[in-house]
mmCIF file of C-alpha atoms in Angstrom:
data_model
loop_
_atom_site.group_PDB
_atom_site.id
_atom_site.type_symbol
_atom_site.label_atom_id
_atom_site.label_comp_id
_atom_site.label_asym_id
_atom_site.label_seq_id
_atom_site.Cartn_x
_atom_site.Cartn_y
_atom_site.Cartn_z
ATOM 1 C CA UNK V 1 17.815 17.033 6.764
ATOM 2 C CA UNK V 2 17.632 18.950 3.510
ATOM 3 C CA UNK V 3 16.188 22.409 3.006
ATOM 4 C CA UNK V 4 12.788 22.253 1.328
ATOM 5 C CA UNK V 5 13.472 22.224 -2.401
ATOM 6 C CA UNK V 6 13.039 20.158 -5.532
ATOM 7 C CA UNK V 7 14.547 16.731 -4.912
ATOM 8 C CA UNK V 8 16.778 14.975 -7.436
ATOM 9 C CA UNK V 9 15.207 11.585 -8.091
ATOM 10 C CA UNK V 10 16.382 8.345 -9.674
ATOM 11 C CA UNK V 11 13.790 5.791 -10.715
ATOM 12 C CA UNK V 12 15.124 2.250 -10.547
ATOM 13 C CA UNK V 13 13.002 -0.158 -12.575
ATOM 14 C CA UNK V 14 11.442 0.920 -15.865
ATOM 15 C CA UNK V 15 8.858 -1.810 -16.362
ATOM 16 C CA UNK V 16 5.122 -1.224 -16.506
ATOM 17 C CA UNK V 17 4.811 -0.178 -12.862
ATOM 18 C CA UNK V 18 7.727 2.214 -13.050
ATOM 19 C CA UNK V 19 7.249 3.702 -16.514
ATOM 20 C CA UNK V 20 3.449 3.869 -16.508
ATOM 21 C CA UNK V 21 2.618 4.483 -12.843
ATOM 22 C CA UNK V 22 5.439 6.286 -11.064
ATOM 23 C CA UNK V 23 7.205 8.187 -13.820
ATOM 24 C CA UNK V 24 4.155 10.177 -15.055
ATOM 25 C CA UNK V 25 3.419 11.305 -11.484
ATOM 26 C CA UNK V 26 7.043 12.226 -10.788
ATOM 27 C CA UNK V 27 7.141 14.297 -13.966
ATOM 28 C CA UNK V 28 3.928 16.125 -13.030
ATOM 29 C CA UNK V 29 5.095 16.972 -9.495
ATOM 30 C CA UNK V 30 7.611 19.536 -10.719
ATOM 31 C CA UNK V 31 7.646 21.610 -7.517
ATOM 32 C CA UNK V 32 8.743 18.529 -5.595
ATOM 33 C CA UNK V 33 10.816 16.314 -7.892
ATOM 34 C CA UNK V 34 13.265 16.412 -10.781
ATOM 35 C CA UNK V 35 13.951 13.030 -12.367
ATOM 36 C CA UNK V 36 17.672 13.055 -13.102
ATOM 37 C CA UNK V 37 18.242 9.350 -13.833
ATOM 38 C CA UNK V 38 16.526 6.071 -14.619
ATOM 39 C CA UNK V 39 17.911 2.561 -14.387
ATOM 40 C CA UNK V 40 16.884 -0.861 -15.688
ATOM 41 C CA UNK V 41 18.806 -3.981 -16.652
ATOM 42 C CA UNK V 42 16.829 -3.898 -19.915
ATOM 43 C CA UNK V 43 18.525 -1.144 -21.902
ATOM 44 C CA UNK V 44 15.512 -0.646 -24.180
ATOM 45 C CA UNK V 45 13.167 -0.007 -21.273
ATOM 46 C CA UNK V 46 15.704 2.254 -19.595
ATOM 47 C CA UNK V 47 16.249 4.270 -22.789
ATOM 48 C CA UNK V 48 12.513 4.707 -23.362
ATOM 49 C CA UNK V 49 11.965 5.966 -19.816
ATOM 50 C CA UNK V 50 15.047 8.160 -19.962
ATOM 51 C CA UNK V 51 13.885 9.773 -23.192
ATOM 52 C CA UNK V 52 10.454 10.478 -21.702
ATOM 53 C CA UNK V 53 11.945 12.007 -18.563
ATOM 54 C CA UNK V 54 14.889 13.745 -20.197
ATOM 55 C CA UNK V 55 17.076 11.895 -17.704
ATOM 56 C CA UNK V 56 20.392 10.061 -17.698
ATOM 57 C CA UNK V 57 20.085 6.356 -18.523
ATOM 58 C CA UNK V 58 21.795 3.578 -16.568
ATOM 59 C CA UNK V 59 21.721 -0.203 -16.737
ATOM 60 C CA UNK V 60 24.001 -0.677 -13.708
ATOM 61 C CA UNK V 61 22.828 0.370 -10.249
ATOM 62 C CA UNK V 62 26.300 1.017 -8.842
ATOM 63 C CA UNK V 63 27.086 3.353 -11.736
ATOM 64 C CA UNK V 64 23.872 5.271 -11.076
ATOM 65 C CA UNK V 65 24.525 5.641 -7.358
ATOM 66 C CA UNK V 66 28.111 6.753 -7.919
ATOM 67 C CA UNK V 67 27.556 9.098 -10.841
ATOM 68 C CA UNK V 68 24.052 10.521 -10.407
ATOM 69 C CA UNK V 69 24.042 10.806 -6.600
ATOM 70 C CA UNK V 70 20.276 11.262 -6.266
ATOM 71 C CA UNK V 71 18.493 12.560 -3.193
ATOM 72 C CA UNK V 72 15.844 9.878 -3.527
ATOM 73 C CA UNK V 73 15.575 6.495 -5.222
ATOM 74 C CA UNK V 74 12.148 5.254 -6.292
ATOM 75 C CA UNK V 75 12.626 1.470 -6.326
ATOM 76 C CA UNK V 76 10.214 -0.340 -8.661
ATOM 77 C CA UNK V 77 11.870 -3.658 -9.540
ATOM 78 C CA UNK V 78 10.737 -7.291 -9.556
ATOM 79 C CA UNK V 79 8.681 -8.136 -6.437
ATOM 80 C CA UNK V 80 8.732 -11.475 -4.588
ATOM 81 C CA UNK V 81 9.277 -14.304 -5.231
ATOM 82 C CA UNK V 82 12.287 -12.412 -6.652
ATOM 83 C CA UNK V 83 14.759 -10.938 -4.153
ATOM 84 C CA UNK V 84 15.556 -7.953 -6.366
ATOM 85 C CA UNK V 85 13.261 -5.381 -4.759
ATOM 86 C CA UNK V 86 14.898 -5.847 -1.373
ATOM 87 C CA UNK V 87 18.409 -6.151 -2.829
ATOM 88 C CA UNK V 88 18.154 -2.866 -4.721
ATOM 89 C CA UNK V 89 16.578 -1.049 -1.771
ATOM 90 C CA UNK V 90 19.403 -2.252 0.512
ATOM 91 C CA UNK V 91 22.121 -1.107 -1.888
ATOM 92 C CA UNK V 92 20.543 2.332 -2.076
ATOM 93 C CA UNK V 93 20.324 2.635 1.702
ATOM 94 C CA UNK V 94 23.921 1.488 2.147
ATOM 95 C CA UNK V 95 24.922 4.239 -0.302
ATOM 96 C CA UNK V 96 23.131 6.784 1.885
ATOM 97 C CA UNK V 97 20.275 7.363 -0.573
ATOM 98 C CA UNK V 98 16.721 7.703 0.731
ATOM 99 C CA UNK V 99 14.194 5.296 -0.762
ATOM 100 C CA UNK V 100 10.565 4.698 -1.390
ATOM 101 C CA UNK V 101 10.255 1.114 -2.565
ATOM 102 C CA UNK V 102 7.422 -0.949 -3.970
ATOM 103 C CA UNK V 103 5.633 -3.546 -1.849
ATOM 104 C CA UNK V 104 6.349 -5.747 -0.034
ATOM 105 C CA UNK V 105 9.348 -4.652 2.029
ATOM 106 C CA UNK V 106 11.205 -7.875 1.134
ATOM 107 C CA UNK V 107 10.726 -11.546 0.321
ATOM 108 C CA UNK V 108 11.980 -12.745 3.698
ATOM 109 C CA UNK V 109 12.048 -11.322 7.214
ATOM 110 C CA UNK V 110 15.819 -11.687 7.237
ATOM 111 C CA UNK V 111 16.110 -9.432 4.193
ATOM 112 C CA UNK V 112 13.570 -6.994 5.653
ATOM 113 C CA UNK V 113 15.582 -6.805 8.864
ATOM 114 C CA UNK V 114 18.716 -5.910 6.896
ATOM 115 C CA UNK V 115 16.799 -2.958 5.436
ATOM 116 C CA UNK V 116 15.786 -1.804 8.914
ATOM 117 C CA UNK V 117 19.373 -1.998 10.147
ATOM 118 C CA UNK V 118 20.718 -0.131 7.100
ATOM 119 C CA UNK V 119 18.137 2.655 7.382
ATOM 120 C CA UNK V 120 18.946 3.121 11.060
ATOM 121 C CA UNK V 121 22.700 3.084 10.436
ATOM 122 C CA UNK V 122 22.589 5.660 7.634
ATOM 123 C CA UNK V 123 19.773 7.781 9.158
ATOM 124 C CA UNK V 124 18.166 8.401 5.771
ATOM 125 C CA UNK V 125 14.367 8.400 5.370
ATOM 126 C CA UNK V 126 12.891 5.234 3.929
ATOM 127 C CA UNK V 127 9.422 3.915 3.373
ATOM 128 C CA UNK V 128 7.429 1.370 1.438
ATOM 129 C CA UNK V 129 4.817 2.426 -1.136
ATOM 130 C CA UNK V 130 1.856 0.608 0.413
ATOM 131 C CA UNK V 131 -1.112 2.090 -1.441
ATOM 132 C CA UNK V 132 -4.237 0.276 -0.250
ATOM 133 C CA UNK V 133 -4.390 1.995 3.152
ATOM 134 C CA UNK V 134 -3.400 5.375 1.679
ATOM 135 C CA UNK V 135 -6.048 6.072 -0.963
ATOM 136 C CA UNK V 136 -7.887 9.391 -0.573
ATOM 137 C CA UNK V 137 -11.017 7.725 0.824
ATOM 138 C CA UNK V 138 -9.028 5.621 3.300
ATOM 139 C CA UNK V 139 -7.322 8.848 4.420
ATOM 140 C CA UNK V 140 -10.688 10.529 4.868
ATOM 141 C CA UNK V 141 -12.010 7.545 6.820
ATOM 142 C CA UNK V 142 -8.864 7.438 8.940
ATOM 143 C CA UNK V 143 -9.418 11.127 9.781
ATOM 144 C CA UNK V 144 -12.811 10.226 11.249
ATOM 145 C CA UNK V 145 -11.491 7.119 12.983
ATOM 146 C CA UNK V 146 -8.599 8.994 14.578
ATOM 147 C CA UNK V 147 -11.000 11.775 15.543
ATOM 148 C CA UNK V 148 -13.092 9.350 17.579
ATOM 149 C CA UNK V 149 -16.201 9.656 15.416
ATOM 150 C CA UNK V 150 -16.858 5.907 15.461
ATOM 151 C CA UNK V 151 -15.268 5.043 18.789
ATOM 152 C CA UNK V 152 -13.018 1.982 19.102
ATOM 153 C CA UNK V 153 -13.192 -0.433 16.165
ATOM 154 C CA UNK V 154 -14.077 -3.927 17.329
ATOM 155 C CA UNK V 155 -14.030 -5.981 14.120
ATOM 156 C CA UNK V 156 -12.781 -5.114 10.621
ATOM 157 C CA UNK V 157 -12.969 -7.216 7.448
ATOM 158 C CA UNK V 158 -10.759 -7.012 4.379
ATOM 159 C CA UNK V 159 -12.777 -9.294 2.150
ATOM 160 C CA UNK V 160 -11.267 -9.890 -1.301
ATOM 161 C CA UNK V 161 -9.831 -6.348 -1.286
ATOM 162 C CA UNK V 162 -6.103 -7.057 -1.228
ATOM 163 C CA UNK V 163 -3.944 -10.114 -0.626
ATOM 164 C CA UNK V 164 -1.554 -10.632 2.272
ATOM 165 C CA UNK V 165 0.232 -7.512 3.463
ATOM 166 C CA UNK V 166 -2.160 -5.216 1.528
ATOM 167 C CA UNK V 167 -5.177 -6.545 3.408
ATOM 168 C CA UNK V 168 -3.232 -6.629 6.671
ATOM 169 C CA UNK V 169 -2.240 -2.971 6.335
ATOM 170 C CA UNK V 170 -5.919 -2.081 5.867
ATOM 171 C CA UNK V 171 -6.941 -4.040 8.952
ATOM 172 C CA UNK V 172 -4.238 -2.438 11.090
ATOM 173 C CA UNK V 173 -5.074 1.046 9.799
ATOM 174 C CA UNK V 174 -8.631 0.651 11.120
ATOM 175 C CA UNK V 175 -7.734 -0.797 14.519
ATOM 176 C CA UNK V 176 -4.718 1.488 14.941
ATOM 177 C CA UNK V 177 -1.128 0.893 13.898
ATOM 178 C CA UNK V 178 0.054 1.271 17.485
ATOM 179 C CA UNK V 179 -2.111 -1.682 18.550
ATOM 180 C CA UNK V 180 -0.044 -4.842 18.227
ATOM 181 C CA UNK V 181 -1.252 -8.007 16.543
ATOM 182 C CA UNK V 182 -0.615 -10.745 19.080
ATOM 183 C CA UNK V 183 -1.771 -13.930 17.367
ATOM 184 C CA UNK V 184 -2.977 -15.099 13.953
ATOM 185 C CA UNK V 185 -4.831 -18.067 12.543
ATOM 186 C CA UNK V 186 -4.528 -18.816 8.854
ATOM 187 C CA UNK V 187 -6.681 -21.153 6.759
ATOM 188 C CA UNK V 188 -6.657 -22.058 3.077
ATOM 189 C CA UNK V 189 -8.760 -24.183 0.774
ATOM 190 C CA UNK V 190 -8.351 -25.279 -2.847
ATOM 191 C CA UNK V 191 -11.340 -25.500 -5.190
ATOM 192 C CA UNK V 192 -11.840 -26.520 -8.779
ATOM 193 C CA UNK V 193 -13.527 -23.964 -11.061
ATOM 194 C CA UNK V 194 -14.673 -23.877 -14.661
ATOM 195 C CA UNK V 195 -11.642 -23.567 -16.939
ATOM 196 C CA UNK V 196 -11.305 -20.020 -18.208
ATOM 197 C CA UNK V 197 -8.809 -17.434 -19.355
ATOM 198 C CA UNK V 198 -7.547 -15.665 -16.237
ATOM 199 C CA UNK V 199 -5.439 -13.174 -18.164
ATOM 200 C CA UNK V 200 -4.370 -13.143 -21.813
ATOM 201 C CA UNK V 201 -2.547 -16.413 -22.465
ATOM 202 C CA UNK V 202 -3.100 -17.686 -18.919
ATOM 203 C CA UNK V 203 -5.766 -20.306 -18.163
ATOM 204 C CA UNK V 204 -7.056 -21.397 -14.773
ATOM 205 C CA UNK V 205 -9.207 -24.290 -13.598
ATOM 206 C CA UNK V 206 -8.709 -23.937 -9.839
ATOM 207 C CA UNK V 207 -8.438 -21.323 -7.139
ATOM 208 C CA UNK V 208 -7.121 -21.089 -3.592
ATOM 209 C CA UNK V 209 -8.906 -19.147 -0.886
ATOM 210 C CA UNK V 210 -6.607 -17.703 1.763
ATOM 211 C CA UNK V 211 -8.275 -16.690 5.033
ATOM 212 C CA UNK V 212 -6.981 -15.337 8.301
ATOM 213 C CA UNK V 213 -7.972 -14.029 11.708
ATOM 214 C CA UNK V 214 -5.824 -11.404 13.429
ATOM 215 C CA UNK V 215 -6.065 -10.979 17.204
ATOM 216 C CA UNK V 216 -5.102 -7.505 18.450
ATOM 217 C CA UNK V 217 -3.724 -6.652 21.876
ATOM 218 C CA UNK V 218 -6.821 -4.567 22.707
ATOM 219 C CA UNK V 219 -9.197 -7.452 21.988
ATOM 220 C CA UNK V 220 -10.193 -6.301 18.488
ATOM 221 C CA UNK V 221 -10.270 -8.730 15.582
ATOM 222 C CA UNK V 222 -9.304 -8.454 11.935
ATOM 223 C CA UNK V 223 -10.670 -10.850 9.315
ATOM 224 C CA UNK V 224 -8.864 -11.334 5.999
ATOM 225 C CA UNK V 225 -9.982 -13.346 2.975
ATOM 226 C CA UNK V 226 -8.677 -13.477 -0.569
ATOM 227 C CA UNK V 227 -8.909 -15.665 -3.668
ATOM 228 C CA UNK V 228 -6.082 -16.320 -6.110
ATOM 229 C CA UNK V 229 -8.572 -15.451 -8.880
ATOM 230 C CA UNK V 230 -9.163 -11.951 -7.499
ATOM 231 C CA UNK V 231 -6.800 -9.961 -9.698
ATOM 232 C CA UNK V 232 -7.842 -10.904 -13.201
ATOM 233 C CA UNK V 233 -10.469 -13.593 -13.485
ATOM 234 C CA UNK V 234 -13.813 -12.928 -15.207
ATOM 235 C CA UNK V 235 -15.178 -15.589 -12.862
ATOM 236 C CA UNK V 236 -14.792 -13.208 -9.907
ATOM 237 C CA UNK V 237 -15.915 -9.596 -9.709
ATOM 238 C CA UNK V 238 -12.661 -8.704 -8.029
ATOM 239 C CA UNK V 239 -11.936 -5.612 -6.020
ATOM 240 C CA UNK V 240 -14.272 -3.296 -7.953
ATOM 241 C CA UNK V 241 -17.206 -4.607 -5.906
ATOM 242 C CA UNK V 242 -15.327 -5.421 -2.720
ATOM 243 C CA UNK V 243 -14.968 -3.201 0.293
ATOM 244 C CA UNK V 244 -13.488 -2.993 3.759
ATOM 245 C CA UNK V 245 -16.115 -3.367 6.488
ATOM 246 C CA UNK V 246 -15.718 -2.264 10.088
ATOM 247 C CA UNK V 247 -17.924 -2.337 13.170
ATOM 248 C CA UNK V 248 -17.141 0.063 15.996
ATOM 249 C CA UNK V 249 -18.597 1.180 19.342
ATOM 250 C CA UNK V 250 -20.529 4.133 17.876
ATOM 251 C CA UNK V 251 -20.966 3.185 14.239
ATOM 252 C CA UNK V 252 -19.814 1.211 11.237
ATOM 253 C CA UNK V 253 -18.709 1.377 7.632
ATOM 254 C CA UNK V 254 -19.055 -0.754 4.532
ATOM 255 C CA UNK V 255 -16.900 0.691 1.791
ATOM 256 C CA UNK V 256 -18.049 4.290 1.166
ATOM 257 C CA UNK V 257 -21.160 3.852 3.328
ATOM 258 C CA UNK V 258 -20.467 5.201 6.802
ATOM 259 C CA UNK V 259 -22.865 5.674 9.716
ATOM 260 C CA UNK V 260 -23.005 6.420 13.445
ATOM 261 C CA UNK V 261 -25.661 6.047 16.097
ATOM 262 C CA UNK V 262 -28.056 9.001 16.373
ATOM 263 C CA UNK V 263 -29.646 9.147 19.791
ATOM 264 C CA UNK V 264 -30.394 5.665 21.040
ATOM 265 C CA UNK V 265 -32.759 4.330 18.422
ATOM 266 C CA UNK V 266 -31.588 5.102 14.915
ATOM 267 C CA UNK V 267 -28.559 5.210 12.696
ATOM 268 C CA UNK V 268 -27.286 8.370 11.046
ATOM 269 C CA UNK V 269 -25.687 7.915 7.616
ATOM 270 C CA UNK V 270 -22.627 10.076 7.024
ATOM 271 C CA UNK V 271 -23.066 11.524 3.562
ATOM 272 C CA UNK V 272 -19.911 12.425 1.662
ATOM 273 C CA UNK V 273 -19.289 14.657 -1.326
ATOM 274 C CA UNK V 274 -16.338 14.366 -3.697
ATOM 275 C CA UNK V 275 -15.281 17.897 -4.554
ATOM 276 C CA UNK V 276 -13.235 18.280 -7.725
ATOM 277 C CA UNK V 277 -11.542 21.026 -9.685
ATOM 278 C CA UNK V 278 -10.000 21.226 -13.136
ATOM 279 C CA UNK V 279 -6.235 21.584 -13.455
ATOM 280 C CA UNK V 280 -4.691 21.749 -16.930
ATOM 281 C CA UNK V 281 -7.841 20.204 -18.365
ATOM 282 C CA UNK V 282 -7.805 17.263 -15.913
ATOM 283 C CA UNK V 283 -10.528 16.735 -13.329
ATOM 284 C CA UNK V 284 -8.615 16.212 -10.113
ATOM 285 C CA UNK V 285 -9.578 15.645 -6.500
ATOM 286 C CA UNK V 286 -9.960 18.738 -4.334
ATOM 287 C CA UNK V 287 -11.491 17.292 -1.173
ATOM 288 C CA UNK V 288 -13.736 14.654 0.370
ATOM 289 C CA UNK V 289 -16.316 16.462 2.473
ATOM 290 C CA UNK V 290 -18.882 14.975 4.858
ATOM 291 C CA UNK V 291 -22.119 16.387 6.262
ATOM 292 C CA UNK V 292 -21.040 15.477 9.794
ATOM 293 C CA UNK V 293 -20.202 18.399 12.150
ATOM 294 C CA UNK V 294 -16.709 18.207 13.583
ATOM 295 C CA UNK V 295 -17.461 20.193 16.756
ATOM 296 C CA UNK V 296 -15.879 23.436 15.539
ATOM 297 C CA UNK V 297 -18.744 24.676 13.395
ATOM 298 C CA UNK V 298 -17.308 22.964 10.319
ATOM 299 C CA UNK V 299 -17.775 19.487 8.893
ATOM 300 C CA UNK V 300 -15.323 16.622 8.752
ATOM 301 C CA UNK V 301 -13.345 16.886 5.519
ATOM 302 C CA UNK V 302 -10.088 15.668 4.009
ATOM 303 C CA UNK V 303 -8.370 18.086 1.619
ATOM 304 C CA UNK V 304 -5.999 16.876 -1.067
ATOM 305 C CA UNK V 305 -2.590 18.562 -0.561
ATOM 306 C CA UNK V 306 -1.793 17.852 -4.243
ATOM 307 C CA UNK V 307 -4.954 19.433 -5.660
ATOM 308 C CA UNK V 308 -2.923 21.950 -7.681
ATOM 309 C CA UNK V 309 -1.423 19.124 -9.768
ATOM 310 C CA UNK V 310 -3.369 17.522 -12.675
ATOM 311 C CA UNK V 311 -3.414 14.052 -11.098
ATOM 312 C CA UNK V 312 -6.190 11.607 -11.936
ATOM 313 C CA UNK V 313 -8.053 9.796 -9.163
ATOM 314 C CA UNK V 314 -10.082 6.599 -8.948
ATOM 315 C CA UNK V 315 -8.707 3.843 -6.692
ATOM 316 C CA UNK V 316 -5.554 2.500 -5.031
ATOM 317 C CA UNK V 317 -3.652 2.761 -8.312
ATOM 318 C CA UNK V 318 -4.634 6.317 -9.207
ATOM 319 C CA UNK V 319 -2.159 9.150 -9.660
ATOM 320 C CA UNK V 320 -3.340 10.969 -6.535
ATOM 321 C CA UNK V 321 -2.609 7.943 -4.343
ATOM 322 C CA UNK V 322 0.856 7.505 -5.857
ATOM 323 C CA UNK V 323 1.485 11.229 -5.551
ATOM 324 C CA UNK V 324 0.522 11.226 -1.878
ATOM 325 C CA UNK V 325 2.955 8.383 -1.200
ATOM 326 C CA UNK V 326 5.705 10.339 -2.938
ATOM 327 C CA UNK V 327 4.724 13.448 -0.968
ATOM 328 C CA UNK V 328 5.222 11.466 2.243
ATOM 329 C CA UNK V 329 8.857 10.629 1.494
ATOM 330 C CA UNK V 330 9.382 14.168 0.172
ATOM 331 C CA UNK V 331 8.231 15.622 3.492
ATOM 332 C CA UNK V 332 10.428 13.160 5.369
ATOM 333 C CA UNK V 333 13.479 14.165 3.328
ATOM 334 C CA UNK V 334 12.827 17.873 3.770
ATOM 335 C CA UNK V 335 12.241 17.533 7.503
ATOM 336 C CA UNK V 336 8.545 18.413 7.397
ATOM 337 C CA UNK V 337 7.196 15.115 8.758
ATOM 338 C CA UNK V 338 7.987 11.485 9.440
ATOM 339 C CA UNK V 339 7.267 8.891 6.730
ATOM 340 C CA UNK V 340 3.642 7.713 6.772
ATOM 341 C CA UNK V 341 4.508 4.084 6.163
ATOM 342 C CA UNK V 342 8.089 3.607 7.402
ATOM 343 C CA UNK V 343 10.048 0.383 7.253
ATOM 344 C CA UNK V 344 9.026 -0.833 10.751
ATOM 345 C CA UNK V 345 5.333 -0.697 9.738
ATOM 346 C CA UNK V 346 6.090 -2.539 6.498
ATOM 347 C CA UNK V 347 8.099 -5.110 8.471
ATOM 348 C CA UNK V 348 5.177 -5.662 10.866
ATOM 349 C CA UNK V 349 2.721 -6.239 8.019
ATOM 350 C CA UNK V 350 5.105 -8.633 6.294
ATOM 351 C CA UNK V 351 5.737 -10.540 9.506
ATOM 352 C CA UNK V 352 1.997 -10.978 10.056
ATOM 353 C CA UNK V 353 1.585 -11.996 6.405
ATOM 354 C CA UNK V 354 4.254 -14.696 6.660
ATOM 355 C CA UNK V 355 2.956 -15.831 10.060
ATOM 356 C CA UNK V 356 -0.486 -16.328 8.507
ATOM 357 C CA UNK V 357 1.053 -18.425 5.752
ATOM 358 C CA UNK V 358 2.927 -20.503 8.310
ATOM 359 C CA UNK V 359 -0.296 -20.941 10.276
ATOM 360 C CA UNK V 360 -2.054 -22.216 7.149
ATOM 361 C CA UNK V 361 0.684 -24.768 6.588
ATOM 362 C CA UNK V 362 0.854 -25.916 10.215
ATOM 363 C CA UNK V 363 -2.933 -25.824 10.804
ATOM 364 C CA UNK V 364 -2.464 -24.044 14.118
ATOM 365 C CA UNK V 365 -2.516 -20.483 15.510
ATOM 366 C CA UNK V 366 0.793 -18.627 15.680
ATOM 367 C CA UNK V 367 1.826 -16.068 18.298
ATOM 368 C CA UNK V 368 3.542 -13.132 16.616
ATOM 369 C CA UNK V 369 6.012 -12.465 19.443
ATOM 370 C CA UNK V 370 7.496 -15.953 19.033
ATOM 371 C CA UNK V 371 7.181 -16.278 15.258
ATOM 372 C CA UNK V 372 10.418 -16.767 13.370
ATOM 373 C CA UNK V 373 10.450 -17.350 9.646
ATOM 374 C CA UNK V 374 11.446 -20.864 8.632
ATOM 375 C CA UNK V 375 11.440 -23.271 5.735
ATOM 376 C CA UNK V 376 7.683 -23.886 5.726
ATOM 377 C CA UNK V 377 6.917 -20.200 5.310
ATOM 378 C CA UNK V 378 7.305 -18.593 1.918
ATOM 379 C CA UNK V 379 5.641 -16.077 -0.374
ATOM 380 C CA UNK V 380 2.577 -17.087 -2.396
ATOM 381 C CA UNK V 381 1.842 -14.732 -5.334
#
């Protein structure tokens, strides 16, 4: 473990996600990180990011690992169906460099397992940057769930919120990550739709709905649904109007609307307040505070540990969410805490994701304990 200090960081992948999402946050978190190097096979992208960060520029990963010797690699390269995300993460781990890598953990379970083995062999912290279950509001809600406010969660829905492993991570976060998923049933259906421009230069006249049921070891159920038009089509409202729903023994939640039973005859809404402050001219998140007593004379509240940084906040892509993910691996590297979303959790979500896809193809339920990836199971973007 390292003494708590500013970590020397290399960002690998200087595309839109790296240069526009991770790099600005890394540069703002000056008490935690110093970007010493960037790397991309596209020399123009690497040079642009390097100039912005004042960092050394590399186009070859081995050269970066040998010459820069970073404490941490932020891996933001091509996701599946490409293998590159997993390949780069594995090379970093084998070089003894801690990682936080973009989702998913890998294209295949075989590749994901190699990452697990490498992380265990080198004993360096590693995690995946799953953001959907780690937004500020999901953290606040998880505080109440873990505190027993709602009691056991019986059924949770991730409806149109995030595809595959994103939606699965949300479902598991509500039921409890220590509760195993034992069996899944996946369904899919193709539909024709009015021809329209999905994204600039991309036209669609059909969509596929992917649905799944997750059975948990404690008897709880998770329901997942997602359309292939969710991320850009004007024909669908998308995630802006979608929310996770859960129903528990003492209450329920639909997006930001939370409630518990009051007495035996009526429901008590849990009202929340978003408290903000201004840092360097930027309105940033200070805390999410409820009006629900926590039993100590205070109310349930989640405080943003990065509130002194001028990080914007809005949804799963905001700077606060990215910063909190980076803070997790920072704390793991400095010995302050374990990673929030370590490789075994990312492996579990990916395994469930691929098992659901296999179930859709085979038209039958699949037991997770006996599931092994095979030729009829592959990633669908």
